[in-house]
């Protein structure tokens, strides 16, 4: 049986010892492997799915506590009654899209979405990837970049910093880098096309 308090203590010790992310990731994968091995569940497909979700959690987490909570969700998901989390996926995804559209200027993360909608990160990541064929992080970036392009087309006098803020980026230089990667143009070049 997995003891959540013991897992939290392990994460606290990793944080206090300032262990590198690669070490933490390796150790989490080992714990998942061992827990699956001794729980008599099929490892191959489930292991791959869990590792992919784990990578998304690591990419989205702002704090070690977020990583720990997501990791606990992964470990405990088979022990919980899965009927509690069943959601009509198309309807659920429409709610997610609507939420993102109305909160695009705010900080939106995998953790905040899961907290808002009351679902675990592994469950959310699994159904999101299944129906959208992309990670939630990819979806958020696409939505922000498309909204930024729309704002720039309709407000040619806006400063790049204002555009960045209006789509949830506090750092205009980071926004510019993401915008360039997405459109193959800098925001200034994009403004000049109108």
Coordinates of C-alpha atoms in Angstrom, one line a residue:
X1 CA 0.0 0.0 0.0
X2 CA 1.3 3.4 -0.9
X3 CA 1.6 5.9 1.9
X4 CA 1.0 9.4 0.6
X5 CA 2.7 11.0 3.7
X6 CA 5.8 9.0 3.1
X7 CA 5.9 10.1 -0.6
X8 CA 5.5 13.7 0.5
X9 CA 8.4 13.3 3.0
X10 CA 10.6 11.9 0.2
X11 CA 9.7 14.9 -2.0
X12 CA 10.4 17.3 0.8
X13 CA 13.9 15.8 1.3
X14 CA 14.6 16.0 -2.4
X15 CA 13.6 19.6 -2.3
X16 CA 15.7 20.5 0.8
X17 CA 18.7 18.6 -0.7
X18 CA 18.1 20.6 -4.0
X19 CA 18.3 17.4 -6.0
X20 CA 18.5 17.9 -9.8
X21 CA 15.3 17.4 -11.8
X22 CA 16.8 14.5 -13.7
X23 CA 17.4 12.7 -10.4
X24 CA 13.9 13.3 -9.2
X25 CA 12.4 12.2 -12.5
X26 CA 14.5 9.0 -12.5
X27 CA 13.5 8.2 -8.9
X28 CA 9.8 8.8 -9.7
X29 CA 10.0 6.4 -12.7
X30 CA 11.6 3.8 -10.4
X31 CA 8.9 4.1 -7.8
X32 CA 6.2 3.8 -10.5
X33 CA 7.9 0.7 -12.0
X34 CA 8.2 -1.0 -8.6
X35 CA 4.6 -0.1 -7.6
X36 CA 3.3 -1.6 -10.8
X37 CA 5.6 -4.6 -10.7
X38 CA 4.3 -5.6 -7.2
X39 CA 0.7 -4.7 -7.8
X40 CA 0.2 -7.4 -10.4
X41 CA -1.0 -4.9 -13.1
X42 CA 0.1 -4.9 -16.7
X43 CA 3.2 -2.8 -16.9
X44 CA 4.0 -2.3 -20.6
X45 CA 1.3 0.0 -21.9
X46 CA 0.3 1.5 -18.5
X47 CA 4.0 2.3 -17.7
X48 CA 4.4 4.2 -21.0
X49 CA 1.2 6.2 -20.4
X50 CA 2.2 7.0 -16.9
X51 CA 5.7 8.2 -17.9
X52 CA 4.2 10.4 -20.6
X53 CA 1.8 12.0 -18.0
X54 CA 4.7 12.3 -15.6
X55 CA 6.7 14.3 -18.2
X56 CA 3.8 16.6 -18.7
X57 CA 3.5 17.1 -14.9
X58 CA 7.2 17.9 -14.7
X59 CA 6.9 20.4 -17.6
X60 CA 4.0 22.2 -16.1
X61 CA 4.9 22.2 -12.4
X62 CA 6.0 25.5 -10.8
X63 CA 6.9 24.0 -7.4
X64 CA 8.1 20.6 -6.0
X65 CA 4.7 20.4 -4.3
X66 CA 2.9 20.4 -7.7
X67 CA 5.2 17.6 -8.9
X68 CA 4.5 15.6 -5.7
X69 CA 0.7 16.0 -6.0
X70 CA 0.7 15.0 -9.7
X71 CA 2.9 12.0 -8.9
X72 CA 0.6 10.9 -6.0
X73 CA -2.3 11.1 -8.5
X74 CA -0.5 8.8 -10.8
X75 CA 0.4 6.3 -8.1
X76 CA -3.0 6.3 -6.5
X77 CA -5.2 6.3 -9.6
X78 CA -5.6 2.6 -9.8
X79 CA -6.5 2.4 -6.1
X80 CA -9.4 4.8 -6.5
X81 CA -12.8 4.1 -7.9
X82 CA -12.4 5.2 -11.5
X83 CA -16.2 5.7 -11.8
X84 CA -15.8 8.9 -9.7
X85 CA -13.7 10.5 -12.4
X86 CA -15.8 9.5 -15.5
X87 CA -16.6 12.6 -17.4
X88 CA -18.3 12.9 -20.8
X89 CA -15.2 13.7 -22.7
X90 CA -16.6 15.9 -25.6
X91 CA -18.7 17.9 -23.2
X92 CA -15.8 18.1 -20.7
X93 CA -13.4 19.3 -23.4
X94 CA -15.8 22.0 -24.5
X95 CA -15.8 23.3 -21.0
X96 CA -12.0 23.3 -21.0
X97 CA -11.9 25.2 -24.3
X98 CA -14.4 27.7 -23.1
X99 CA -12.5 28.2 -19.8
X100 CA -9.2 28.7 -21.7
X101 CA -10.8 31.2 -24.1
X102 CA -12.2 33.3 -21.2
X103 CA -9.1 33.1 -19.1
X104 CA -6.4 33.4 -21.8
X105 CA -4.8 36.4 -20.1
X106 CA -4.4 34.6 -16.8
X107 CA -1.9 32.1 -15.7
X108 CA -3.2 28.7 -16.8
X109 CA -1.4 25.5 -16.0
X110 CA -2.1 21.8 -16.0
X111 CA -2.3 22.0 -12.1
X112 CA -4.7 25.0 -12.1
X113 CA -7.0 23.4 -14.7
X114 CA -7.1 20.1 -12.8
X115 CA -7.9 22.0 -9.6
X116 CA -10.6 24.1 -11.2
X117 CA -12.3 21.1 -12.8
X118 CA -11.7 18.7 -9.9
X119 CA -9.9 16.0 -11.9
X120 CA -6.6 14.3 -11.4
X121 CA -3.7 15.3 -13.7
X122 CA -3.2 11.8 -15.0
X123 CA -6.9 11.5 -15.9
X124 CA -7.0 14.9 -17.5
X125 CA -3.8 14.4 -19.5
X126 CA -5.0 11.0 -20.7
X127 CA -8.4 12.2 -22.0
X128 CA -7.0 15.5 -23.3
X129 CA -4.3 13.7 -25.4
X130 CA -6.8 11.1 -26.5
X131 CA -9.4 13.5 -27.9
X132 CA -7.2 16.5 -28.9
X133 CA -4.1 14.6 -30.1
X134 CA -1.8 17.0 -28.3
X135 CA -0.7 17.9 -24.8
X136 CA -2.5 20.5 -22.8
X137 CA 0.6 22.7 -22.9
X138 CA 0.7 22.6 -26.7
X139 CA -3.0 23.5 -26.8
X140 CA -2.5 26.5 -24.5
X141 CA 0.4 27.8 -26.5
X142 CA -1.6 27.4 -29.8
X143 CA -4.6 29.3 -28.3
X144 CA -2.4 32.1 -26.9
X145 CA -0.6 32.5 -30.2
X146 CA -3.8 32.5 -32.3
X147 CA -5.3 35.1 -29.9
X148 CA -2.1 37.2 -30.1
X149 CA -2.3 37.2 -33.9
X150 CA -6.0 38.2 -33.8
X151 CA -5.2 41.1 -31.3
X152 CA -2.3 42.3 -33.5
X153 CA -4.4 42.3 -36.7
X154 CA -7.1 44.3 -35.0
X155 CA -4.9 46.7 -32.9
X156 CA -1.9 47.7 -34.9
X157 CA -1.0 50.5 -32.5
X158 CA -0.6 48.1 -29.5
X159 CA 2.8 47.6 -28.0
X160 CA 4.2 44.0 -28.0
X161 CA 4.3 44.1 -24.2
X162 CA 0.6 44.8 -24.1
X163 CA -0.1 42.0 -26.6
X164 CA 2.0 39.6 -24.5
X165 CA 0.1 40.6 -21.3
X166 CA -3.3 40.2 -23.0
X167 CA -2.5 36.5 -23.8
X168 CA -0.9 35.6 -20.4
X169 CA 2.8 36.3 -20.8
X170 CA 4.3 38.7 -18.3
X171 CA 7.7 38.6 -20.1
X172 CA 7.5 40.2 -23.6
X173 CA 10.8 38.6 -24.6
X174 CA 9.6 35.1 -23.7
X175 CA 6.4 35.9 -25.6
X176 CA 8.4 37.0 -28.6
X177 CA 10.5 33.8 -28.6
X178 CA 7.3 31.6 -28.4
X179 CA 5.6 33.8 -31.1
X180 CA 8.6 33.4 -33.4
X181 CA 8.7 29.6 -32.9
X182 CA 5.0 29.4 -33.6
X183 CA 4.7 31.8 -36.6
X184 CA 8.3 31.9 -37.9
X185 CA 8.1 35.7 -37.5
X186 CA 8.9 38.1 -34.8
X187 CA 5.9 40.1 -33.4
X188 CA 7.3 43.2 -35.1
X189 CA 7.5 41.4 -38.5
X190 CA 4.0 40.2 -38.0
X191 CA 2.8 43.7 -37.3
X192 CA 4.5 44.9 -40.5
X193 CA 2.4 42.4 -42.6
X194 CA -0.7 44.7 -42.2

